[in-house]
CSV table of N, CA, C and O in Angstrom, one decimal:
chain,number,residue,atom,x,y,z
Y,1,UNK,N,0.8,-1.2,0.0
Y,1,UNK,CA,0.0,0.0,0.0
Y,1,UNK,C,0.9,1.2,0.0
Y,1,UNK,O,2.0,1.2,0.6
Y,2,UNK,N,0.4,2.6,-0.7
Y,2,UNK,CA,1.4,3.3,-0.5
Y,2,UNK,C,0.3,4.5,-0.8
Y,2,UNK,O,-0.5,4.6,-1.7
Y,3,UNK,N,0.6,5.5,0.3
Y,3,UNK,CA,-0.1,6.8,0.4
Y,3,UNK,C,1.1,7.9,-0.1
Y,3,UNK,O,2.3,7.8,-0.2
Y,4,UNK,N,0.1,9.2,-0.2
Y,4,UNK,CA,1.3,10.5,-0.4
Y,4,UNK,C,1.6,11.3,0.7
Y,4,UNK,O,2.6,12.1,0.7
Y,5,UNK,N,0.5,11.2,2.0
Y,5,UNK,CA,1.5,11.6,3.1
Y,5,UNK,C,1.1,10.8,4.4
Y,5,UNK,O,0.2,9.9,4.5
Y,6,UNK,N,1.7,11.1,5.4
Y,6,UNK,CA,1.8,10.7,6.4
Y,6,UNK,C,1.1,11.4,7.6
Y,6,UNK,O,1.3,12.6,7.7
Y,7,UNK,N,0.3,11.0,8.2
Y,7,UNK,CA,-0.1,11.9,9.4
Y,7,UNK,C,1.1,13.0,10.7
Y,7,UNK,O,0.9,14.1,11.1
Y,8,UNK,N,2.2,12.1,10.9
Y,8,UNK,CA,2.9,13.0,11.6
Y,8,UNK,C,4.2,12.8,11.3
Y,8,UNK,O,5.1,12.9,12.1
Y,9,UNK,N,4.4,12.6,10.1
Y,9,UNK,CA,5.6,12.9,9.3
Y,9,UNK,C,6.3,11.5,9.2
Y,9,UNK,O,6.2,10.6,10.0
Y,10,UNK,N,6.8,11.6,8.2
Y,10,UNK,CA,7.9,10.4,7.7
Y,10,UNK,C,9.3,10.9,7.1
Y,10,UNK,O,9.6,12.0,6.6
Y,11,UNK,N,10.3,9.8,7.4
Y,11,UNK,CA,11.5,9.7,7.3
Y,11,UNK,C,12.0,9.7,5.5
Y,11,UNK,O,12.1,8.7,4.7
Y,12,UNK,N,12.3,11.0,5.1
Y,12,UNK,CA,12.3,11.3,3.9
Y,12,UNK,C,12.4,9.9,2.7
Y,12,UNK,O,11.8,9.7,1.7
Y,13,UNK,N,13.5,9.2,3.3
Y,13,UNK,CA,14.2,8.2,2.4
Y,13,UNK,C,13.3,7.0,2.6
Y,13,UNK,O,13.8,6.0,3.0
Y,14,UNK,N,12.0,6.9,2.5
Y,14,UNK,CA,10.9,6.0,2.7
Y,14,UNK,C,10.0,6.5,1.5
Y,14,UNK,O,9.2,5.7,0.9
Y,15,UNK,N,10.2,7.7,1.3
Y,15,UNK,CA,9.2,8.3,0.2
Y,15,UNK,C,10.2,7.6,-1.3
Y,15,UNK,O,11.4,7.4,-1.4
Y,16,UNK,N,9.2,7.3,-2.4
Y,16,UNK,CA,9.9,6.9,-3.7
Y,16,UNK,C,10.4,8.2,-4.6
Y,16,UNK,O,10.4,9.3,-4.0
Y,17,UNK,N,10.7,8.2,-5.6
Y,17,UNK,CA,11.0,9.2,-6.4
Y,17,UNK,C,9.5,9.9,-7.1
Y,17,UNK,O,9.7,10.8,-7.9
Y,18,UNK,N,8.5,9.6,-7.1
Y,18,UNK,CA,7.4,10.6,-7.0
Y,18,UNK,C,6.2,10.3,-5.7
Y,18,UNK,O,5.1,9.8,-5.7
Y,19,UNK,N,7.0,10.9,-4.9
Y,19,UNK,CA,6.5,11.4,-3.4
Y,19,UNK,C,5.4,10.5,-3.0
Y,19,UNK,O,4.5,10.8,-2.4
Y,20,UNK,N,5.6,9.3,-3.4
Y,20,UNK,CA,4.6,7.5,-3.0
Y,20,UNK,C,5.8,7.5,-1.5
Y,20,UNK,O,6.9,7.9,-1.5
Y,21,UNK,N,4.9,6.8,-0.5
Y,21,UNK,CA,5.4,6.5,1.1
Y,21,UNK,C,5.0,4.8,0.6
Y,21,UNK,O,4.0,4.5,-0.1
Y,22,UNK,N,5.6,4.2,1.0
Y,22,UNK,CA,5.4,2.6,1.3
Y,22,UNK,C,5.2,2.1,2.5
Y,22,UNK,O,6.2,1.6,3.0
Y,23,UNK,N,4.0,2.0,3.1
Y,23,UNK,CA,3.6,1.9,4.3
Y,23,UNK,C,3.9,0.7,4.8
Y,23,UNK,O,3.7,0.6,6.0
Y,24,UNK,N,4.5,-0.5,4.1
Y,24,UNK,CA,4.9,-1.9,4.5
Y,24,UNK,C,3.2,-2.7,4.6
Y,24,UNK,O,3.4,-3.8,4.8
Y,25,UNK,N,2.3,-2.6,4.5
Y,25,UNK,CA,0.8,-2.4,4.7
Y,25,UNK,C,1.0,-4.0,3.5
Y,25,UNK,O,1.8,-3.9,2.6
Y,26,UNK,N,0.6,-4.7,3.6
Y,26,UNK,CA,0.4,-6.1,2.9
Y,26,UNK,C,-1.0,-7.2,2.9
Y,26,UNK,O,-1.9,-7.1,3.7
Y,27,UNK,N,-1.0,-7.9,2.1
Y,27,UNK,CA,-1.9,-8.9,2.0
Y,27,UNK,C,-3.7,-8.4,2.5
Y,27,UNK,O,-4.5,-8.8,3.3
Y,28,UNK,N,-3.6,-7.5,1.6
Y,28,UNK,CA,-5.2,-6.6,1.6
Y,28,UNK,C,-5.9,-7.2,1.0
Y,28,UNK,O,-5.6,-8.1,0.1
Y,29,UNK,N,-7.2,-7.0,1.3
Y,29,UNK,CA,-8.1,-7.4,0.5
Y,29,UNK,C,-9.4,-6.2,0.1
Y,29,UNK,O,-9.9,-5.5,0.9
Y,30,UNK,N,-9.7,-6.3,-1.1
Y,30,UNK,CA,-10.7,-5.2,-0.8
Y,30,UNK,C,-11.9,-5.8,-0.7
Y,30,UNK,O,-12.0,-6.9,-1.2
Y,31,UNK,N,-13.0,-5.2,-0.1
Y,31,UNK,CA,-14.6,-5.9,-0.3
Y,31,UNK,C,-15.5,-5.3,-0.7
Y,31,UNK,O,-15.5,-4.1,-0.7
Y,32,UNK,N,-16.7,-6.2,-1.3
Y,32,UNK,CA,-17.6,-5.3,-2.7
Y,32,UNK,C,-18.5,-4.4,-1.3
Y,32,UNK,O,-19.7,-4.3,-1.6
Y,33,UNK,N,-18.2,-3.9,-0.3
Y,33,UNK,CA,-18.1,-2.4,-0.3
Y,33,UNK,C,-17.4,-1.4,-0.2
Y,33,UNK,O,-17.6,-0.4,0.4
Y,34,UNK,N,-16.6,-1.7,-0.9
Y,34,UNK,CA,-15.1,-1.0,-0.9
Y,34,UNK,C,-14.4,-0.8,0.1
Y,34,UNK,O,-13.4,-0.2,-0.2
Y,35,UNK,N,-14.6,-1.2,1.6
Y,35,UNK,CA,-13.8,-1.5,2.6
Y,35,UNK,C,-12.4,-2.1,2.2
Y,35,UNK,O,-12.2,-3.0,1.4
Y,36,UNK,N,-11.6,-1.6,2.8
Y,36,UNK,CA,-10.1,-2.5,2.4
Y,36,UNK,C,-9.2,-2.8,4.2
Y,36,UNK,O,-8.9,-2.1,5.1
Y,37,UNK,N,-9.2,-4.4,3.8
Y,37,UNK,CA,-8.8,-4.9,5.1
Y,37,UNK,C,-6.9,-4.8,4.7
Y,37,UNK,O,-6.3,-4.6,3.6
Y,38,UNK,N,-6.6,-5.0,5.8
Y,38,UNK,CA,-5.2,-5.3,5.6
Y,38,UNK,C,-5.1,-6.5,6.6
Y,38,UNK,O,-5.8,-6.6,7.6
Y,39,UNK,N,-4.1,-7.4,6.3
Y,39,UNK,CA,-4.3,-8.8,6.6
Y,39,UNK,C,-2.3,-9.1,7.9
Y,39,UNK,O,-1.9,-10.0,8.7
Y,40,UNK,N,-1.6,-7.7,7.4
Y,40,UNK,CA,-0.6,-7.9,8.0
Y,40,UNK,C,0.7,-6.8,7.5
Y,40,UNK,O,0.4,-5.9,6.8
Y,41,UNK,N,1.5,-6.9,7.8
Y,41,UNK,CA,2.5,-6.1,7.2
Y,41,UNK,C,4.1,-6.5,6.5
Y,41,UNK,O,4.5,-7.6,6.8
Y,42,UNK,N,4.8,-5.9,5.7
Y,42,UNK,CA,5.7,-6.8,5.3
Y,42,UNK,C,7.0,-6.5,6.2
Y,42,UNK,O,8.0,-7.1,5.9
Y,43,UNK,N,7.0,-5.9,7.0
Y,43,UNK,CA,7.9,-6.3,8.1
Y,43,UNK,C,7.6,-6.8,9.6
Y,43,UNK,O,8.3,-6.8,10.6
Y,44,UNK,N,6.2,-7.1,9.4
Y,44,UNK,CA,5.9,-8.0,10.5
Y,44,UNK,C,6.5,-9.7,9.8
Y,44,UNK,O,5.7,-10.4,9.3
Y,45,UNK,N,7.8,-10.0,10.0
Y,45,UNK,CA,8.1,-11.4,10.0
Y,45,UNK,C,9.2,-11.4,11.0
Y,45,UNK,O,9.8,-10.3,11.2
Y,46,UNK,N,9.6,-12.2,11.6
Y,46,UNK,CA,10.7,-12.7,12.5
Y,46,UNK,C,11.5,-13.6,11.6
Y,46,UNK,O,11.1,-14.5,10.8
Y,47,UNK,N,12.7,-13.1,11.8
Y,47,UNK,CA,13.9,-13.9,11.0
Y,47,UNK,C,14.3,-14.5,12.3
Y,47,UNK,O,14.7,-13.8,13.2
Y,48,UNK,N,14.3,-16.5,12.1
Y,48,UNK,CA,14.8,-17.0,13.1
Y,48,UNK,C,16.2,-18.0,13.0
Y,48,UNK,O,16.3,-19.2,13.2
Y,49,UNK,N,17.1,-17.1,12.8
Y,49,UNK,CA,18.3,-17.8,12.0
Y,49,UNK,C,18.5,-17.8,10.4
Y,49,UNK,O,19.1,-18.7,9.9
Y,50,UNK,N,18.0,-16.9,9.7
Y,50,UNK,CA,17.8,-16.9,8.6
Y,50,UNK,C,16.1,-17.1,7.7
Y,50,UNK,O,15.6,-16.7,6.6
Y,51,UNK,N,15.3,-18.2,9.4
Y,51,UNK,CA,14.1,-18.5,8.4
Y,51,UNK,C,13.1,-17.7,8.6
Y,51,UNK,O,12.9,-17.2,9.7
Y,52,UNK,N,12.1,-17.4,7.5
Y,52,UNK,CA,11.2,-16.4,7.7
Y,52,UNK,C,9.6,-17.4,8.7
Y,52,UNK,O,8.9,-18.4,8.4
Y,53,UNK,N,9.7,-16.6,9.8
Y,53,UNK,CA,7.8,-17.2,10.5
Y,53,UNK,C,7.1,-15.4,10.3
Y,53,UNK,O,7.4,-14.2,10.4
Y,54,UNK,N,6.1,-15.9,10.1
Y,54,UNK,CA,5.2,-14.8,10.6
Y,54,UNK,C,4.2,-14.9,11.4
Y,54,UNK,O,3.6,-16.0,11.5
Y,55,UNK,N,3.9,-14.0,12.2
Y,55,UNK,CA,3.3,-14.3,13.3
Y,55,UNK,C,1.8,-14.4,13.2
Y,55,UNK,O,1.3,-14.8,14.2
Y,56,UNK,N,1.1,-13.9,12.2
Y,56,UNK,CA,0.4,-14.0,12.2
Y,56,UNK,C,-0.7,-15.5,11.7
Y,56,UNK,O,-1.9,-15.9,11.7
Y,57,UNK,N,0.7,-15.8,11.1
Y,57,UNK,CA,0.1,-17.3,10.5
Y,57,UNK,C,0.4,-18.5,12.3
Y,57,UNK,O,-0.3,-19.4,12.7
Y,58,UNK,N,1.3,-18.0,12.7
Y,58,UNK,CA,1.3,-18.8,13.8
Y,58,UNK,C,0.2,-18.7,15.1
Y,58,UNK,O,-0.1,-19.6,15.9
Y,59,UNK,N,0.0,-17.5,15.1
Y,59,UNK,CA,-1.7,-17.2,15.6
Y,59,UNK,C,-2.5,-17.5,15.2
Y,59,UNK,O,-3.4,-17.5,16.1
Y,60,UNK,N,-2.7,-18.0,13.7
Y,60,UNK,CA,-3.5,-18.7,13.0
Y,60,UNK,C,-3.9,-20.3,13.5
Y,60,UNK,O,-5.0,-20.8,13.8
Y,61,UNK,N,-2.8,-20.8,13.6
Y,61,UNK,CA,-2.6,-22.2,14.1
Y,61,UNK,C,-3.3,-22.3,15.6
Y,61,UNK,O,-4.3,-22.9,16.0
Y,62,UNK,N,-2.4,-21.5,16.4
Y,62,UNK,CA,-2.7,-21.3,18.1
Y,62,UNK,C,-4.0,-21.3,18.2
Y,62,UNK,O,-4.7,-22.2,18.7
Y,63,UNK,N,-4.5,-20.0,17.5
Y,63,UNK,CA,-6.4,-20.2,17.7
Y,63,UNK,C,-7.3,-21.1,17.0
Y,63,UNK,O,-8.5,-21.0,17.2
Y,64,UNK,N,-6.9,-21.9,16.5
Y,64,UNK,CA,-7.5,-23.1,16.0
Y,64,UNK,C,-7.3,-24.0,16.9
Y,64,UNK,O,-7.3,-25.1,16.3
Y,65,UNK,N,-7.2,-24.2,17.9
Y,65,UNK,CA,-6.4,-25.1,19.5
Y,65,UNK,C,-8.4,-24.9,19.7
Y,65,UNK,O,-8.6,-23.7,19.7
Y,66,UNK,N,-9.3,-25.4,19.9
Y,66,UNK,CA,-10.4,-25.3,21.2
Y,66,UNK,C,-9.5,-24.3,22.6
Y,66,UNK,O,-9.9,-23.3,23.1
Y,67,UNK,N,-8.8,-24.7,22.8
Y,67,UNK,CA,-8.4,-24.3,24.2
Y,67,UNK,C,-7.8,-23.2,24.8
Y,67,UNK,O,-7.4,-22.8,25.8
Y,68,UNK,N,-7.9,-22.5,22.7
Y,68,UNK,CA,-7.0,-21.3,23.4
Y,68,UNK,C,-7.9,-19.8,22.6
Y,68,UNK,O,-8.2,-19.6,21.5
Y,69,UNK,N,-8.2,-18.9,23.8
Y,69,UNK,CA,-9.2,-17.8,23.8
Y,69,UNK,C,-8.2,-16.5,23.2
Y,69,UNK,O,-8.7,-15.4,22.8
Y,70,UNK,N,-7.2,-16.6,23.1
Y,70,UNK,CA,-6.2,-15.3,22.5
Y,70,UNK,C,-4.9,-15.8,22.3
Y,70,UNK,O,-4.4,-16.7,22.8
Y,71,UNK,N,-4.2,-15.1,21.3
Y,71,UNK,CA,-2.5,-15.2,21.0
Y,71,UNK,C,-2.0,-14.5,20.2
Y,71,UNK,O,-2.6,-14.6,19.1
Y,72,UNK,N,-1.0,-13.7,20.3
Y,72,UNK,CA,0.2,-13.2,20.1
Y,72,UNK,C,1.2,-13.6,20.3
Y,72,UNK,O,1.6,-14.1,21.4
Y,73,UNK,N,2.0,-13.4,18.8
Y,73,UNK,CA,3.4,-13.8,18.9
Y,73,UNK,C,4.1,-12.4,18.5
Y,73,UNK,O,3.7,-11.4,17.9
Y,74,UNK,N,5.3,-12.7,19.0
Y,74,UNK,CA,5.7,-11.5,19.1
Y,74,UNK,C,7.8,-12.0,19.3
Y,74,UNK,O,8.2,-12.8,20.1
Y,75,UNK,N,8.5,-11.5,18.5
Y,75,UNK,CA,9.7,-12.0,18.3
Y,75,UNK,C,10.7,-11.8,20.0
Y,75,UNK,O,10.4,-10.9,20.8
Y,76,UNK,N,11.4,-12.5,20.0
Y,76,UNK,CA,12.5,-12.1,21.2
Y,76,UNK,C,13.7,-12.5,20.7
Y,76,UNK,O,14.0,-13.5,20.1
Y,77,UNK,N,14.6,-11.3,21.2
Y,77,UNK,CA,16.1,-11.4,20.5
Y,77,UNK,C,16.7,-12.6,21.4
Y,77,UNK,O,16.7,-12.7,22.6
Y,78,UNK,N,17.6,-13.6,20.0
Y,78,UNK,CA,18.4,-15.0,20.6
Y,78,UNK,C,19.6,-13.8,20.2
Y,78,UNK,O,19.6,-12.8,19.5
Y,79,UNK,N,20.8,-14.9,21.3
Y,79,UNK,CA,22.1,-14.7,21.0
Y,79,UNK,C,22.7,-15.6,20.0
Y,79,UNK,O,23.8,-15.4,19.5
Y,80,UNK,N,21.9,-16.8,19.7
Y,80,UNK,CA,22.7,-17.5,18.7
Y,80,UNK,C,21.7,-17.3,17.3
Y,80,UNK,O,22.2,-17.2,16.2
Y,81,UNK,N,20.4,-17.3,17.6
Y,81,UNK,CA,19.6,-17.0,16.1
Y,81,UNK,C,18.9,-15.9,15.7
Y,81,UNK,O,18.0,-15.7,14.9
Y,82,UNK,N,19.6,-15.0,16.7
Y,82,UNK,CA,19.0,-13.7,16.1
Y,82,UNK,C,17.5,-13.3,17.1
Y,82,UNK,O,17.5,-12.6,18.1
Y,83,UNK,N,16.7,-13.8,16.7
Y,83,UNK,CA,15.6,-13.2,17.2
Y,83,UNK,C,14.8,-14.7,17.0
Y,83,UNK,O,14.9,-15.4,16.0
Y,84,UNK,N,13.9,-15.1,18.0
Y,84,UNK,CA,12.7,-16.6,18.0
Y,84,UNK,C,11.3,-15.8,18.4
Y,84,UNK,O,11.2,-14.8,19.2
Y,85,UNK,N,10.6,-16.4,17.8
Y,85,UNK,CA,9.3,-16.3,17.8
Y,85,UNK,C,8.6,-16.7,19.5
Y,85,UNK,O,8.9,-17.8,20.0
Y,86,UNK,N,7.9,-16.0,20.2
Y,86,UNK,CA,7.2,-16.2,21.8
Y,86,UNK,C,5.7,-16.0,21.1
Y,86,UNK,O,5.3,-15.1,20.3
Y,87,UNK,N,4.8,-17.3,21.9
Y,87,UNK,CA,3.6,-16.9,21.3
Y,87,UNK,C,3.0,-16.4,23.3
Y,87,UNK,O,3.4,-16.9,24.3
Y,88,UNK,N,2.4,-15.7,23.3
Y,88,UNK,CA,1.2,-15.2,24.7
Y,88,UNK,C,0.0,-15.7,24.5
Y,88,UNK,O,-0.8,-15.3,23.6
Y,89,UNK,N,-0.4,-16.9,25.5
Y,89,UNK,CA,-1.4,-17.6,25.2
Y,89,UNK,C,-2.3,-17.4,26.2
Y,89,UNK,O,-2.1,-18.0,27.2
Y,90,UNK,N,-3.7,-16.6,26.0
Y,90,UNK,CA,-5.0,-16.9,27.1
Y,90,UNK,C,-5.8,-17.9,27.1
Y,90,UNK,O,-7.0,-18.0,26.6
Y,91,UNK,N,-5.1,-18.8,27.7
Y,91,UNK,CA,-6.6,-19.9,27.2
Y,91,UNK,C,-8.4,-19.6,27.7
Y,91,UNK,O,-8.8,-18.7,28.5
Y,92,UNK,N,-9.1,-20.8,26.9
Y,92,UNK,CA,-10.5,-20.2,27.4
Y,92,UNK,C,-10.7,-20.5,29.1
Y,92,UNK,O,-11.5,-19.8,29.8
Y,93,UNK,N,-10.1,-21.6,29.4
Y,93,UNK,CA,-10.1,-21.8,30.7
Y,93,UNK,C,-9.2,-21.5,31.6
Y,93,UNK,O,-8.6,-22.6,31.8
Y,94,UNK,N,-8.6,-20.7,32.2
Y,94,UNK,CA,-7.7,-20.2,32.9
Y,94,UNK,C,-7.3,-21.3,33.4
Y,94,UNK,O,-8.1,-22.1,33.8
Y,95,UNK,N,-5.6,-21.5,33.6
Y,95,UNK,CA,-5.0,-22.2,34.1
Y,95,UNK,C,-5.2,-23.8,33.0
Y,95,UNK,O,-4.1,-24.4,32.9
Y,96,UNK,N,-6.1,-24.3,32.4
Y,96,UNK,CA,-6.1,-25.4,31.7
Y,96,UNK,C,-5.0,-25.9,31.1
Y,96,UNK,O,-4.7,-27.0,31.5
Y,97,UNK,N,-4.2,-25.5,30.2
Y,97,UNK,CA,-3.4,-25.6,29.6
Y,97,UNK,C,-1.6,-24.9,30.0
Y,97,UNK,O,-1.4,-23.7,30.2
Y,98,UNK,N,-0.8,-25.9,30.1
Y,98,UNK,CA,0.8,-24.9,30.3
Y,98,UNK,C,1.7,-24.7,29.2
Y,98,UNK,O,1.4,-25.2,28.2
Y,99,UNK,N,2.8,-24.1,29.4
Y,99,UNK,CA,3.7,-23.5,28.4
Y,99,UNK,C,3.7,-24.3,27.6
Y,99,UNK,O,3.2,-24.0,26.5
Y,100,UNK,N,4.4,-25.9,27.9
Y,100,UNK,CA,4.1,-27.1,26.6
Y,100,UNK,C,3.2,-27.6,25.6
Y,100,UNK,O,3.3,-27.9,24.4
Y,101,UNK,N,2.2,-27.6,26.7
Y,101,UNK,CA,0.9,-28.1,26.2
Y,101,UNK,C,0.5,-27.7,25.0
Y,101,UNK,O,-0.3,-28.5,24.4
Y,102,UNK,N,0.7,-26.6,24.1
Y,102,UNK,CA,0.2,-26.5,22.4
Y,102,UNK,C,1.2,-26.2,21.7
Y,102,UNK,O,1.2,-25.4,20.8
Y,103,UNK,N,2.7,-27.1,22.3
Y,103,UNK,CA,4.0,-27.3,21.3
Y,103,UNK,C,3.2,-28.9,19.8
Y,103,UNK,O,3.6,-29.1,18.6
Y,104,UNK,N,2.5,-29.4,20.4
Y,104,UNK,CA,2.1,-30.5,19.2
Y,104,UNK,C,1.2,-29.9,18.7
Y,104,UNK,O,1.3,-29.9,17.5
Y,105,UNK,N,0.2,-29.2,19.1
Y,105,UNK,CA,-0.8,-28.2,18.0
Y,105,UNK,C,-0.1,-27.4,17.0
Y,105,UNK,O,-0.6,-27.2,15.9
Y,106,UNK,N,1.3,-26.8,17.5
Y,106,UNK,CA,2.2,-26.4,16.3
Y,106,UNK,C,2.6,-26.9,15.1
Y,106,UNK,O,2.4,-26.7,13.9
Y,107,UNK,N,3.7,-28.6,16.4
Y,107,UNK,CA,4.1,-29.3,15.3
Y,107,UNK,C,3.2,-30.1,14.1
Y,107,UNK,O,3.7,-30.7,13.1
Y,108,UNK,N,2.0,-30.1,14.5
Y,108,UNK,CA,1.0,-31.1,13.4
Y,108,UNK,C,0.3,-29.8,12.3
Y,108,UNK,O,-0.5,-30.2,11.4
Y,109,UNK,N,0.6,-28.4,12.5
Y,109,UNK,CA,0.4,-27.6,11.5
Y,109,UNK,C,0.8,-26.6,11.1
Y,109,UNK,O,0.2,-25.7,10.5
Y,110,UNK,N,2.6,-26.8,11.5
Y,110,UNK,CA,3.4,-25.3,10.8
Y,110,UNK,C,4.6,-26.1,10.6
Y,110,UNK,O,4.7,-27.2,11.1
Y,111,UNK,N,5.6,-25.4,9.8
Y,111,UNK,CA,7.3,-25.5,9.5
Y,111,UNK,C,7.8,-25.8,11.1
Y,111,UNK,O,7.3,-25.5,12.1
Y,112,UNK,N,8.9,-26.3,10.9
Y,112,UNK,CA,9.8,-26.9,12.4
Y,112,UNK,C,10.0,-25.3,13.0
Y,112,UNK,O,9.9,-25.3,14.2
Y,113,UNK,N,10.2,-24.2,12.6
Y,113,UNK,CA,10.4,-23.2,13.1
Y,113,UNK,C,9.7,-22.8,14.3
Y,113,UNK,O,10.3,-22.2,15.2
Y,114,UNK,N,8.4,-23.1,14.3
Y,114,UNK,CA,7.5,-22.7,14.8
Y,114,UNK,C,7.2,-23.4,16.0
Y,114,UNK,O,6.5,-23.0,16.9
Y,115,UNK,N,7.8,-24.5,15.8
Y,115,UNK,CA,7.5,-26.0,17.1
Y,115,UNK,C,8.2,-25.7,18.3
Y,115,UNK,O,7.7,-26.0,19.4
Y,116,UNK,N,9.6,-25.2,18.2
Y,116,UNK,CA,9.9,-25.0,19.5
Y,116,UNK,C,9.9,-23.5,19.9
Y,116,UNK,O,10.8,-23.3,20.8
Y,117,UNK,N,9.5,-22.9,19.6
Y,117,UNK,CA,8.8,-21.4,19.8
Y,117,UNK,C,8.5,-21.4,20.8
Y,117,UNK,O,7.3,-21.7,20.8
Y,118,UNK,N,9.0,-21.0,22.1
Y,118,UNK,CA,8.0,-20.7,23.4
Y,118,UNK,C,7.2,-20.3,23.3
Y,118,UNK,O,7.0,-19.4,22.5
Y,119,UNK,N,6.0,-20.9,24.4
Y,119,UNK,CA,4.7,-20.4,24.5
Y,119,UNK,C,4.3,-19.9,26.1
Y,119,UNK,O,4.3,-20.9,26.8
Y,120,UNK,N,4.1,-19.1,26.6
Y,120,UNK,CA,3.6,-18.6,27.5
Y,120,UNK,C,2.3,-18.6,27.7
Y,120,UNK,O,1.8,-17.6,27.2
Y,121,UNK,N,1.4,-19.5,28.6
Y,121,UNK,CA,-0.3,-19.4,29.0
Y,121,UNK,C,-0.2,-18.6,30.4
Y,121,UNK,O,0.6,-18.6,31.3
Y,122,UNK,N,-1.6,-17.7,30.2
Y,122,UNK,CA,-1.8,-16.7,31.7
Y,122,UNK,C,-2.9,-17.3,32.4
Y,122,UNK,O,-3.3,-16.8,33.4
């Protein structure tokens, strides 16, 4: 997506050579009432050693669990891979589920990246 200005200013060298801003703004969709969603952004991904996850597909997975009522993932800097993926998990039942407990709901529907990803339940 790309607008011509910014609400409270932008960093010159972000603008293209006819004054287009690139909002990083991705995977839109428009709808037949002309509403336009945005589905995520193109620097929302975590590089974890080189590999690309995005978090929003791994939220994807997490809330398809029955057991789990919210999740965010959100990257944390490694010293050896750079940065790993943390997902924050509310489940619907408080206390039901612990940090382990939806490492095989990963592994049975994402890339190995995603499998040992800490998960934190509140």
């Amino acid at each position: 997506m790309c607008i011509r200005r910014y609400l409270f200013g932008a960093v010159p060298e972000r603008f293209d050579a006819n004054g287009w801003l690139s909002t990083g703004d991705n995977r839109c969709a428009v709808e037949e009432d002309g509403t336009i969603n945005l589905a995520g952004r193109s620097d929302d991904v975590i590089n974890r050693g080189g590999e690309k996850v995005y978090p929003g597909e791994v939220e994807e997975v997490l809330l398809g669990d029955p057991r789990v009522l919210e999740a965010v993932v959100v990257g944390r800097p490694d010293a050896i891979l750079g940065t790993v993926p943390v997902a924050y998990v509310i489940p619907v039942e408080p206390g039901a589920i612990d940090d382990d407990a939806l490492v095989p709901t990963c592994s049975s529907a994402a890339p190995r990246t995603w499998c040992r990803s800490a998960v934190r339940c509140k």
